[in-house]
Tab-separated table of C-alpha atoms in Angstrom:
chain	number	residue	atom	x	y	z
A	210	MET	CA	47.573	-19.947	26.831
A	211	ILE	CA	46.009	-17.150	24.757
A	212	ASP	CA	47.252	-14.545	27.235
A	213	ARG	CA	50.765	-15.938	26.865
A	214	ILE	CA	50.593	-15.730	23.054
A	215	GLU	CA	49.244	-12.166	23.212
A	216	SER	CA	52.064	-11.227	25.579
A	217	ILE	CA	54.697	-12.719	23.263
A	218	LEU	CA	53.211	-10.975	20.213
A	219	GLN	CA	53.128	-7.667	22.094
A	220	ASP	CA	56.779	-8.074	23.124
A	221	MET	CA	57.729	-8.838	19.527
A	222	GLU	CA	55.845	-5.773	18.279
A	223	ASP	CA	57.494	-3.598	20.950
A	224	SER	CA	60.920	-4.814	19.826
A	225	GLN	CA	59.941	-4.008	16.199
A	226	VAL	CA	60.552	-7.567	14.978
A	227	ILE	CA	56.987	-7.863	13.682
A	228	MET	CA	54.294	-5.504	12.429
A	229	PHE	CA	50.554	-6.016	12.693
A	230	SER	CA	48.177	-5.355	9.836
A	231	HIS	CA	44.621	-5.125	11.167
A	232	HIS	CA	41.474	-5.808	9.170
A	233	ALA	CA	39.289	-2.812	8.281
A	234	ASN	CA	35.807	-3.044	6.794
A	235	ASP	CA	35.897	0.479	5.320
A	236	PRO	CA	39.384	1.348	4.013
A	237	ASN	CA	38.832	5.102	3.574
A	238	VAL	CA	40.422	8.130	5.209
A	239	GLY	CA	39.242	7.117	8.692
A	240	LEU	CA	40.864	3.680	8.435
A	241	SER	CA	41.701	3.451	12.140
A	242	LEU	CA	38.045	4.093	13.025
A	243	HIS	CA	37.046	0.882	11.231
A	244	GLU	CA	39.932	-1.275	12.458
A	245	ASP	CA	39.033	-4.734	13.778
A	246	SER	CA	41.678	-5.552	16.410
A	247	ASP	CA	40.561	-9.194	16.617
A	248	ARG	CA	41.437	-9.860	12.958
A	249	TYR	CA	45.021	-9.265	11.874
A	250	LYS	CA	48.056	-10.559	9.999
A	251	VAL	CA	51.596	-10.458	11.320
A	252	PHE	CA	54.568	-9.538	9.119
A	253	LEU	CA	58.291	-9.639	9.821
A	254	SER	CA	59.683	-6.123	9.899
A	255	ASP	CA	63.302	-7.275	9.926
A	256	THR	CA	64.293	-7.904	6.295
A	257	GLY	CA	67.450	-9.782	7.256
A	258	LEU	CA	65.482	-12.135	9.477
A	259	PHE	CA	62.889	-12.608	6.727
A	260	ILE	CA	65.582	-13.537	4.167
A	261	THR	CA	67.215	-15.914	6.664
A	262	LEU	CA	63.908	-17.680	7.305
A	263	ALA	CA	63.077	-17.805	3.591
A	264	PHE	CA	66.324	-19.663	2.826
A	265	TRP	CA	66.474	-21.641	6.091
A	266	ASP	CA	66.002	-25.138	4.606
A	267	LYS	CA	67.538	-24.671	1.153
A	268	ASP	CA	70.439	-26.595	-0.335
A	269	VAL	CA	73.965	-25.184	-0.375
A	270	THR	CA	73.731	-24.326	-4.089
A	271	GLU	CA	70.870	-21.901	-3.415
A	272	ASN	CA	72.830	-20.166	-0.672
A	273	VAL	CA	74.570	-18.156	-3.419
A	274	ILE	CA	71.332	-16.196	-3.864
A	275	TYR	CA	71.121	-15.724	-0.107
A	276	GLN	CA	74.680	-14.375	0.032
A	277	LYS	CA	73.998	-11.958	-2.844
A	278	LEU	CA	70.857	-10.660	-1.149
A	279	LEU	CA	72.774	-9.987	2.047
A	280	SER	CA	75.827	-8.417	0.413
A	281	ASP	CA	74.317	-6.326	-2.413
């Protein structure tokens, strides 16, 4: 199961839908030298998808804000 999840996350990163932010114990110039690949957060890199998910379950009246965000 874990291999399947890792494969899906890797595919999503390759398609640039998500971005990983890895934990680092020493956030100095050599940040990548202190990166902990087992601890991370995942962020949506597609702003349109993020906005769609943010307003997914909202009432029709709040969709005006959603439309303005997409059109302006």
